PDB file of C-alpha atoms in Angstrom:
ATOM      1  CA  UNK O1490      19.894   0.431   6.934  1.00 74.00           C
ATOM      2  CA  UNK O1491      17.153  -2.048   7.795  1.00 92.00           C
ATOM      3  CA  UNK O1492      14.907  -2.203   4.730  1.00 97.00           C
ATOM      4  CA  UNK O1493      11.837  -3.486   6.572  1.00 98.00           C
ATOM      5  CA  UNK O1494      10.254  -3.636  10.014  1.00 98.00           C
ATOM      6  CA  UNK O1495       8.191  -6.573  11.273  1.00 98.00           C
ATOM      7  CA  UNK O1496       5.943  -6.792  14.321  1.00 98.00           C
ATOM      8  CA  UNK O1497       4.670 -10.322  14.782  1.00 98.00           C
ATOM      9  CA  UNK O1498       1.146 -10.836  16.072  1.00 98.00           C
ATOM     10  CA  UNK O1499      -1.245 -13.688  16.707  1.00 97.00           C
ATOM     11  CA  UNK O1500      -4.152 -12.532  14.519  1.00 98.00           C
ATOM     12  CA  UNK O1501      -4.860 -14.133  11.131  1.00 98.00           C
ATOM     13  CA  UNK O1502      -4.625 -10.593   9.670  1.00 98.00           C
ATOM     14  CA  UNK O1503      -1.361  -9.117   8.375  1.00 98.00           C
ATOM     15  CA  UNK O1504      -1.055  -5.396   7.638  1.00 98.00           C
ATOM     16  CA  UNK O1505       1.469  -4.544   4.925  1.00 98.00           C
ATOM     17  CA  UNK O1506       2.920  -1.057   4.390  1.00 98.00           C
ATOM     18  CA  UNK O1507       4.995  -0.971   1.196  1.00 98.00           C
ATOM     19  CA  UNK O1508       4.933   2.798   0.634  1.00 98.00           C
ATOM     20  CA  UNK O1509       5.279   4.604   3.996  1.00 98.00           C
ATOM     21  CA  UNK O1510       9.093   4.449   4.077  1.00 98.00           C
ATOM     22  CA  UNK O1511      11.114   7.607   3.416  1.00 98.00           C
ATOM     23  CA  UNK O1512      14.662   6.193   3.638  1.00 98.00           C
ATOM     24  CA  UNK O1513      16.801   6.824   0.559  1.00 98.00           C
ATOM     25  CA  UNK O1514      20.483   5.800   0.553  1.00 97.00           C
ATOM     26  CA  UNK O1515      22.788   8.814   0.027  1.00 97.00           C
ATOM     27  CA  UNK O1516      24.099   7.552  -3.316  1.00 97.00           C
ATOM     28  CA  UNK O1517      20.529   7.353  -4.635  1.00 98.00           C
ATOM     29  CA  UNK O1518      19.433  10.594  -2.972  1.00 98.00           C
ATOM     30  CA  UNK O1519      22.157  12.521  -4.770  1.00 98.00           C
ATOM     31  CA  UNK O1520      20.742  11.379  -8.124  1.00 98.00           C
ATOM     32  CA  UNK O1521      17.239  12.718  -7.435  1.00 98.00           C
ATOM     33  CA  UNK O1522      16.367  16.186  -8.722  1.00 98.00           C
ATOM     34  CA  UNK O1523      14.697  18.810  -6.538  1.00 98.00           C
ATOM     35  CA  UNK O1524      11.259  17.501  -7.450  1.00 98.00           C
ATOM     36  CA  UNK O1525      12.252  13.932  -6.599  1.00 98.00           C
ATOM     37  CA  UNK O1526      13.625  15.005  -3.223  1.00 98.00           C
ATOM     38  CA  UNK O1527      10.138  16.121  -2.189  1.00 97.00           C
ATOM     39  CA  UNK O1528       9.255  12.393  -1.952  1.00 98.00           C
ATOM     40  CA  UNK O1529       5.738  13.549  -2.731  1.00 96.00           C
ATOM     41  CA  UNK O1530       4.374  10.112  -3.605  1.00 97.00           C
ATOM     42  CA  UNK O1531       4.864   8.708  -0.114  1.00 98.00           C
ATOM     43  CA  UNK O1532       1.874   7.082   1.619  1.00 98.00           C
ATOM     44  CA  UNK O1533       2.238   9.669   4.341  1.00 98.00           C
ATOM     45  CA  UNK O1534       1.540   8.573   7.957  1.00 98.00           C
ATOM     46  CA  UNK O1535      -0.400   5.462   6.965  1.00 98.00           C
ATOM     47  CA  UNK O1536       1.379   3.244   9.512  1.00 97.00           C
ATOM     48  CA  UNK O1537       0.434   5.816  12.189  1.00 97.00           C
ATOM     49  CA  UNK O1538      -3.156   5.905  10.968  1.00 98.00           C
ATOM     50  CA  UNK O1539      -3.522   2.131  11.460  1.00 98.00           C
ATOM     51  CA  UNK O1540      -1.502   1.915  14.686  1.00 98.00           C
ATOM     52  CA  UNK O1541      -3.344   0.002  17.401  1.00 97.00           C
ATOM     53  CA  UNK O1542      -6.519  -0.584  15.405  1.00 98.00           C
ATOM     54  CA  UNK O1543      -6.051  -4.362  15.423  1.00 98.00           C
ATOM     55  CA  UNK O1544      -3.572  -4.911  18.274  1.00 97.00           C
ATOM     56  CA  UNK O1545      -2.837  -8.577  17.526  1.00 98.00           C
ATOM     57  CA  UNK O1546      -2.233  -8.070  13.807  1.00 98.00           C
ATOM     58  CA  UNK O1547       1.196  -8.698  12.300  1.00 98.00           C
ATOM     59  CA  UNK O1548       2.680  -5.691  10.502  1.00 98.00           C
ATOM     60  CA  UNK O1549       5.326  -5.644   7.775  1.00 98.00           C
ATOM     61  CA  UNK O1550       6.584  -2.206   6.725  1.00 98.00           C
ATOM     62  CA  UNK O1551       9.104  -1.231   4.068  1.00 98.00           C
ATOM     63  CA  UNK O1552      11.372   1.544   5.352  1.00 98.00           C
ATOM     64  CA  UNK O1553      12.759   2.507   1.921  1.00 98.00           C
ATOM     65  CA  UNK O1554      11.043   4.980  -0.356  1.00 98.00           C
ATOM     66  CA  UNK O1555       9.231   3.882  -3.493  1.00 98.00           C
ATOM     67  CA  UNK O1556      11.627   6.013  -5.593  1.00 98.00           C
ATOM     68  CA  UNK O1557      14.404   3.611  -4.546  1.00 98.00           C
ATOM     69  CA  UNK O1558      12.263   0.747  -5.850  1.00 98.00           C
ATOM     70  CA  UNK O1559       8.537   0.196  -5.618  1.00 97.00           C
ATOM     71  CA  UNK O1560       7.728  -2.758  -3.371  1.00 97.00           C
ATOM     72  CA  UNK O1561       4.235  -2.948  -4.853  1.00 97.00           C
ATOM     73  CA  UNK O1562       5.265  -3.438  -8.478  1.00 96.00           C
ATOM     74  CA  UNK O1563       5.835  -6.598 -10.495  1.00 94.00           C
ATOM     75  CA  UNK O1564       9.550  -7.550 -10.399  1.00 94.00           C
ATOM     76  CA  UNK O1565       9.365  -8.144 -14.147  1.00 91.00           C
ATOM     77  CA  UNK O1566       8.146  -4.594 -14.755  1.00 85.00           C
ATOM     78  CA  UNK O1567       4.715  -5.646 -16.057  1.00 86.00           C
ATOM     79  CA  UNK O1568       2.183  -2.807 -15.781  1.00 83.00           C
ATOM     80  CA  UNK O1569      -0.642  -3.245 -13.298  1.00 84.00           C
ATOM     81  CA  UNK O1570      -2.940  -1.163 -15.481  1.00 84.00           C
ATOM     82  CA  UNK O1571      -2.064  -1.608 -19.163  1.00 78.00           C
ATOM     83  CA  UNK O1572      -2.982   1.416 -21.246  1.00 78.00           C
ATOM     84  CA  UNK O1573      -3.271   3.746 -18.245  1.00 78.00           C
ATOM     85  CA  UNK O1574      -0.697   6.124 -16.810  1.00 74.00           C
ATOM     86  CA  UNK O1575       1.143   4.657 -13.853  1.00 84.00           C
ATOM     87  CA  UNK O1576       4.644   4.467 -12.398  1.00 90.00           C
ATOM     88  CA  UNK O1577       7.008   1.542 -12.733  1.00 89.00           C
ATOM     89  CA  UNK O1578       9.227  -0.702 -10.663  1.00 95.00           C
ATOM     90  CA  UNK O1579      11.736   2.133 -10.299  1.00 96.00           C
ATOM     91  CA  UNK O1580       9.737   5.246 -11.174  1.00 96.00           C
ATOM     92  CA  UNK O1581      11.052   7.638 -13.804  1.00 96.00           C
ATOM     93  CA  UNK O1582       8.458  10.268 -12.883  1.00 96.00           C
ATOM     94  CA  UNK O1583       6.206  11.232 -10.014  1.00 96.00           C
ATOM     95  CA  UNK O1584       2.429  10.826 -10.068  1.00 95.00           C
ATOM     96  CA  UNK O1585       2.125  14.089 -11.992  1.00 95.00           C
ATOM     97  CA  UNK O1586       4.310  12.764 -14.807  1.00 95.00           C
ATOM     98  CA  UNK O1587       7.229  15.015 -13.823  1.00 97.00           C
ATOM     99  CA  UNK O1588      10.833  13.776 -13.820  1.00 97.00           C
ATOM    100  CA  UNK O1589      12.294  12.862 -10.430  1.00 98.00           C
ATOM    101  CA  UNK O1590      15.920  12.140 -11.478  1.00 98.00           C
ATOM    102  CA  UNK O1591      18.686  14.538 -12.415  1.00 98.00           C
ATOM    103  CA  UNK O1592      19.359  14.506 -16.144  1.00 97.00           C
ATOM    104  CA  UNK O1593      21.731  11.673 -16.954  1.00 97.00           C
ATOM    105  CA  UNK O1594      21.245  10.082 -13.498  1.00 97.00           C
ATOM    106  CA  UNK O1595      18.204   7.973 -14.320  1.00 97.00           C
ATOM    107  CA  UNK O1596      18.473   4.405 -12.944  1.00 97.00           C
ATOM    108  CA  UNK O1597      20.040   1.862 -15.289  1.00 96.00           C
ATOM    109  CA  UNK O1598      19.220  -1.796 -15.673  1.00 96.00           C
ATOM    110  CA  UNK O1599      22.082  -2.644 -13.324  1.00 97.00           C
ATOM    111  CA  UNK O1600      20.737  -0.168 -10.764  1.00 97.00           C
ATOM    112  CA  UNK O1601      17.342  -1.804 -10.874  1.00 97.00           C
ATOM    113  CA  UNK O1602      18.844  -5.274 -10.452  1.00 97.00           C
ATOM    114  CA  UNK O1603      20.837  -4.095  -7.433  1.00 98.00           C
ATOM    115  CA  UNK O1604      17.773  -2.533  -5.847  1.00 98.00           C
ATOM    116  CA  UNK O1605      15.749  -5.667  -6.464  1.00 98.00           C
ATOM    117  CA  UNK O1606      18.342  -7.655  -4.547  1.00 98.00           C
ATOM    118  CA  UNK O1607      18.816  -5.133  -1.770  1.00 98.00           C
ATOM    119  CA  UNK O1608      15.270  -3.894  -1.150  1.00 98.00           C
ATOM    120  CA  UNK O1609      12.393  -5.482  -3.083  1.00 98.00           C
ATOM    121  CA  UNK O1610      13.286  -9.147  -2.499  1.00 98.00           C
ATOM    122  CA  UNK O1611      14.104  -8.772   1.227  1.00 98.00           C
ATOM    123  CA  UNK O1612      10.825  -6.974   1.893  1.00 98.00           C
ATOM    124  CA  UNK O1613       8.819  -9.647   0.117  1.00 98.00           C
ATOM    125  CA  UNK O1614      10.799 -12.440   1.755  1.00 98.00           C
ATOM    126  CA  UNK O1615       9.794 -10.973   5.125  1.00 98.00           C
ATOM    127  CA  UNK O1616       6.167 -10.595   4.039  1.00 98.00           C
ATOM    128  CA  UNK O1617       6.064 -14.127   2.658  1.00 98.00           C
ATOM    129  CA  UNK O1618       7.536 -15.509   5.883  1.00 98.00           C
ATOM    130  CA  UNK O1619       4.835 -13.823   7.938  1.00 98.00           C
ATOM    131  CA  UNK O1620       2.076 -15.074   5.662  1.00 98.00           C
ATOM    132  CA  UNK O1621       3.411 -18.610   6.057  1.00 98.00           C
ATOM    133  CA  UNK O1622       3.776 -18.232   9.832  1.00 98.00           C
ATOM    134  CA  UNK O1623       0.258 -16.873  10.303  1.00 98.00           C
ATOM    135  CA  UNK O1624      -1.232 -19.506   8.024  1.00 97.00           C
ATOM    136  CA  UNK O1625       0.553 -22.234   9.989  1.00 97.00           C
ATOM    137  CA  UNK O1626      -1.154 -20.948  13.150  1.00 96.00           C
ATOM    138  CA  UNK O1627      -4.642 -20.411  11.774  1.00 96.00           C
ATOM    139  CA  UNK O1628      -4.855 -22.401   8.564  1.00 96.00           C
ATOM    140  CA  UNK O1629      -5.662 -19.108   6.855  1.00 97.00           C
ATOM    141  CA  UNK O1630      -4.038 -15.695   6.444  1.00 98.00           C
ATOM    142  CA  UNK O1631      -5.500 -12.374   5.305  1.00 98.00           C
ATOM    143  CA  UNK O1632      -3.113  -9.811   3.881  1.00 98.00           C
ATOM    144  CA  UNK O1633      -4.507  -6.280   4.130  1.00 98.00           C
ATOM    145  CA  UNK O1634      -2.332  -3.981   2.022  1.00 98.00           C
ATOM    146  CA  UNK O1635      -2.393  -0.419   3.356  1.00 98.00           C
ATOM    147  CA  UNK O1636      -2.080   2.519   0.931  1.00 98.00           C
ATOM    148  CA  UNK O1637      -2.940   6.164   0.398  1.00 98.00           C
ATOM    149  CA  UNK O1638      -2.765   8.637  -2.466  1.00 97.00           C
ATOM    150  CA  UNK O1639      -3.646  12.241  -3.212  1.00 97.00           C
ATOM    151  CA  UNK O1640      -7.304  12.669  -4.080  1.00 97.00           C
ATOM    152  CA  UNK O1641      -6.598  14.744  -7.201  1.00 96.00           C
ATOM    153  CA  UNK O1642      -3.996  13.500  -9.695  1.00 95.00           C
ATOM    154  CA  UNK O1643      -5.060  14.248 -13.299  1.00 92.00           C
ATOM    155  CA  UNK O1644      -2.087  12.287 -14.673  1.00 92.00           C
ATOM    156  CA  UNK O1645      -3.512   9.095 -13.132  1.00 93.00           C
ATOM    157  CA  UNK O1646      -7.277   9.590 -13.019  1.00 92.00           C
ATOM    158  CA  UNK O1647     -10.020  12.084 -13.839  1.00 91.00           C
ATOM    159  CA  UNK O1648     -11.769  14.002 -11.075  1.00 94.00           C
ATOM    160  CA  UNK O1649     -11.542  13.424  -7.321  1.00 96.00           C
ATOM    161  CA  UNK O1650     -10.786   9.922  -6.083  1.00 96.00           C
ATOM    162  CA  UNK O1651     -13.248   8.267  -3.676  1.00 97.00           C
ATOM    163  CA  UNK O1652     -12.095   8.186  -0.041  1.00 98.00           C
ATOM    164  CA  UNK O1653     -12.120   4.381   0.318  1.00 98.00           C
ATOM    165  CA  UNK O1654     -10.763   2.481  -2.687  1.00 97.00           C
ATOM    166  CA  UNK O1655     -11.051  -1.263  -2.105  1.00 98.00           C
ATOM    167  CA  UNK O1656      -9.139  -3.540  -4.470  1.00 98.00           C
ATOM    168  CA  UNK O1657      -9.471  -7.301  -4.871  1.00 98.00           C
ATOM    169  CA  UNK O1658      -8.643  -7.710  -8.589  1.00 97.00           C
ATOM    170  CA  UNK O1659     -12.341  -8.064  -9.373  1.00 97.00           C
ATOM    171  CA  UNK O1660     -12.909 -10.488  -6.514  1.00 98.00           C
ATOM    172  CA  UNK O1661     -10.053 -12.856  -7.367  1.00 98.00           C
ATOM    173  CA  UNK O1662      -7.795 -12.227  -4.370  1.00 98.00           C
ATOM    174  CA  UNK O1663     -10.029 -12.946  -1.384  1.00 98.00           C
ATOM    175  CA  UNK O1664     -13.175 -14.634  -0.186  1.00 98.00           C
ATOM    176  CA  UNK O1665     -16.240 -12.636  -1.183  1.00 97.00           C
ATOM    177  CA  UNK O1666     -17.157 -12.147   2.479  1.00 98.00           C
ATOM    178  CA  UNK O1667     -13.978 -10.171   3.074  1.00 98.00           C
ATOM    179  CA  UNK O1668     -14.627  -7.838   0.152  1.00 98.00           C
ATOM    180  CA  UNK O1669     -18.281  -7.483   1.103  1.00 98.00           C
ATOM    181  CA  UNK O1670     -17.530  -6.629   4.748  1.00 98.00           C
ATOM    182  CA  UNK O1671     -15.027  -3.923   3.801  1.00 98.00           C
ATOM    183  CA  UNK O1672     -17.407  -2.474   1.210  1.00 98.00           C
ATOM    184  CA  UNK O1673     -20.433  -2.472   3.524  1.00 98.00           C
ATOM    185  CA  UNK O1674     -18.631  -0.708   6.363  1.00 98.00           C
ATOM    186  CA  UNK O1675     -17.081   1.862   4.028  1.00 98.00           C
ATOM    187  CA  UNK O1676     -20.515   2.363   2.469  1.00 96.00           C
ATOM    188  CA  UNK O1677     -22.070   3.109   5.866  1.00 95.00           C
ATOM    189  CA  UNK O1678     -19.617   5.959   6.393  1.00 94.00           C
ATOM    190  CA  UNK O1679     -21.882   8.717   5.076  1.00 93.00           C
ATOM    191  CA  UNK O1680     -19.207  11.410   5.200  1.00 95.00           C
ATOM    192  CA  UNK O1681     -16.955   9.409   2.854  1.00 98.00           C
ATOM    193  CA  UNK O1682     -17.253   8.015  -0.659  1.00 97.00           C
ATOM    194  CA  UNK O1683     -16.182   4.473  -1.479  1.00 98.00           C
ATOM    195  CA  UNK O1684     -15.687   2.176  -4.450  1.00 98.00           C
ATOM    196  CA  UNK O1685     -14.723  -1.462  -5.004  1.00 98.00           C
ATOM    197  CA  UNK O1686     -12.333  -2.262  -7.853  1.00 97.00           C
ATOM    198  CA  UNK O1687     -12.506   1.214  -9.332  1.00 95.00           C
ATOM    199  CA  UNK O1688      -9.346   2.958 -10.532  1.00 90.00           C
ATOM    200  CA  UNK O1689      -7.349   0.834  -8.078  1.00 93.00           C
ATOM    201  CA  UNK O1690      -8.022  -2.896  -8.203  1.00 95.00           C
ATOM    202  CA  UNK O1691      -5.166  -4.048  -5.981  1.00 95.00           C
ATOM    203  CA  UNK O1692      -1.462  -3.760  -6.673  1.00 95.00           C
ATOM    204  CA  UNK O1693       1.110  -6.439  -7.316  1.00 97.00           C
ATOM    205  CA  UNK O1694       1.210  -7.443  -3.643  1.00 98.00           C
ATOM    206  CA  UNK O1695      -2.525  -8.102  -3.508  1.00 98.00           C
ATOM    207  CA  UNK O1696      -2.596  -9.909  -6.839  1.00 97.00           C
ATOM    208  CA  UNK O1697       0.559 -11.934  -6.172  1.00 98.00           C
ATOM    209  CA  UNK O1698      -0.314 -13.263  -2.717  1.00 98.00           C
ATOM    210  CA  UNK O1699      -4.108 -13.401  -2.871  1.00 98.00           C
ATOM    211  CA  UNK O1700      -4.875 -17.067  -3.547  1.00 97.00           C
ATOM    212  CA  UNK O1701      -8.088 -17.877  -1.670  1.00 97.00           C
ATOM    213  CA  UNK O1702      -7.991 -21.504  -2.769  1.00 96.00           C
ATOM    214  CA  UNK O1703      -4.756 -21.915  -0.774  1.00 96.00           C
ATOM    215  CA  UNK O1704      -6.064 -20.161   2.334  1.00 97.00           C
ATOM    216  CA  UNK O1705      -4.263 -16.888   1.635  1.00 98.00           C
ATOM    217  CA  UNK O1706      -6.558 -13.919   1.049  1.00 98.00           C
ATOM    218  CA  UNK O1707      -5.509 -10.391   0.105  1.00 98.00           C
ATOM    219  CA  UNK O1708      -7.259  -7.039  -0.111  1.00 98.00           C
ATOM    220  CA  UNK O1709      -5.919  -3.547  -0.791  1.00 98.00           C
ATOM    221  CA  UNK O1710      -7.232  -0.375   0.806  1.00 98.00           C
ATOM    222  CA  UNK O1711      -6.221   2.816  -0.971  1.00 98.00           C
ATOM    223  CA  UNK O1712      -7.296   5.845   1.052  1.00 98.00           C
ATOM    224  CA  UNK O1713      -7.555   9.354  -0.337  1.00 98.00           C
ATOM    225  CA  UNK O1714      -5.073  11.429   1.667  1.00 98.00           C
ATOM    226  CA  UNK O1715      -7.597  14.215   2.125  1.00 97.00           C
ATOM    227  CA  UNK O1716      -9.226  11.942   4.731  1.00 98.00           C
ATOM    228  CA  UNK O1717      -6.328  12.150   7.180  1.00 98.00           C
ATOM    229  CA  UNK O1718      -3.838  14.848   6.115  1.00 98.00           C
ATOM    230  CA  UNK O1719      -4.072  18.540   6.863  1.00 97.00           C
ATOM    231  CA  UNK O1720      -3.002  19.141   3.271  1.00 95.00           C
ATOM    232  CA  UNK O1721      -2.103  16.969   0.298  1.00 95.00           C
ATOM    233  CA  UNK O1722       0.877  19.272  -0.344  1.00 94.00           C
ATOM    234  CA  UNK O1723       4.174  19.665   1.542  1.00 94.00           C
ATOM    235  CA  UNK O1724       4.697  19.205   4.426  1.00 95.00           C
ATOM    236  CA  UNK O1725       1.922  16.561   4.251  1.00 96.00           C
ATOM    237  CA  UNK O1726       1.073  17.005   7.927  1.00 97.00           C
ATOM    238  CA  UNK O1727      -1.070  14.468   9.770  1.00 98.00           C
ATOM    239  CA  UNK O1728      -4.447  15.788  10.922  1.00 98.00           C
ATOM    240  CA  UNK O1729      -5.266  13.968  14.138  1.00 97.00           C
ATOM    241  CA  UNK O1730      -8.904  15.048  14.110  1.00 97.00           C
ATOM    242  CA  UNK O1731      -9.546  13.849  10.575  1.00 97.00           C
ATOM    243  CA  UNK O1732      -7.597  10.679  11.276  1.00 98.00           C
ATOM    244  CA  UNK O1733      -9.566   9.787  14.384  1.00 97.00           C
ATOM    245  CA  UNK O1734     -12.860   9.971  12.503  1.00 97.00           C
ATOM    246  CA  UNK O1735     -11.441   7.707   9.798  1.00 98.00           C
ATOM    247  CA  UNK O1736      -9.866   5.265  12.277  1.00 98.00           C
ATOM    248  CA  UNK O1737     -13.328   4.437  13.632  1.00 97.00           C
ATOM    249  CA  UNK O1738     -14.321   2.899  10.294  1.00 98.00           C
ATOM    250  CA  UNK O1739     -10.938   1.316   9.625  1.00 98.00           C
ATOM    251  CA  UNK O1740     -11.102  -0.430  12.990  1.00 98.00           C
ATOM    252  CA  UNK O1741     -14.542  -1.818  12.143  1.00 98.00           C
ATOM    253  CA  UNK O1742     -13.250  -3.055   8.776  1.00 98.00           C
ATOM    254  CA  UNK O1743     -10.231  -4.785  10.285  1.00 98.00           C
ATOM    255  CA  UNK O1744     -12.227  -6.301  13.144  1.00 98.00           C
ATOM    256  CA  UNK O1745     -14.788  -7.674  10.714  1.00 98.00           C
ATOM    257  CA  UNK O1746     -12.108  -9.115   8.433  1.00 98.00           C
ATOM    258  CA  UNK O1747     -10.451 -10.789  11.408  1.00 98.00           C
ATOM    259  CA  UNK O1748     -13.740 -12.373  12.470  1.00 97.00           C
ATOM    260  CA  UNK O1749     -14.346 -13.662   8.937  1.00 97.00           C
ATOM    261  CA  UNK O1750     -10.822 -15.091   8.806  1.00 97.00           C
ATOM    262  CA  UNK O1751     -11.424 -16.995  12.031  1.00 95.00           C
ATOM    263  CA  UNK O1752     -14.619 -18.391  10.498  1.00 93.00           C
ATOM    264  CA  UNK O1753     -12.841 -19.367   7.289  1.00 90.00           C
ATOM    265  CA  UNK O1754     -10.369 -21.599   9.099  1.00 73.00           C
ATOM    266  CA  UNK O1755     -13.117 -23.791  10.527  1.00 59.00           C
TER     267      UNK O1755
END
């Protein structure tokens, strides 16, 4: 199967989707337990939510599921949030801390190495190529990493998650104007709550590629799924009405980031 999809655009903005894929090779699928086969930790419908909001943006989407291997984790297995509950490069549990693999079928070191070669590296090679291509055109590239998560997950965080969770690794991964624009627009959305560098400060993708001094900026947007799903439980159906209200603000954020990027190159 193709492990990623790329749509090339002319904008300085690149949208990355590491967690919307639901493809699981049969040999891996058979090793998941019933809980794992729910694929509950998918970033459900996020690529649909962003579709058409910035028509000239490049998009890079992983088609494989994060239970195969997580495209937004450090290849060396280093935790993004030391001391806090999280899931690893190849998760052993779901976001509720429950096992996802059949007993005795947990991925081995060799399995992880194979999945790195077959999934993680190809996805990031494609993403890196697009960053380089866009930067060659504009002199600057902005990677906007698109995510979502259930709003209530006690294993990972206390209480309800804000609706907009903006991550820039405490301002290290992008020009301050990019962070500020995203935060101001999210803050104007009175029906939603927002936070900058709260529980989610940007995953490995944001932290790895975001090097403002080189002209490559990165920002992560983690949306609470309650903002665009009918329910945060199976079948995780898309709610078009909720989504349309949210898309209004996401479009403003992306348009503003694009305008800032075009200013940065001058």
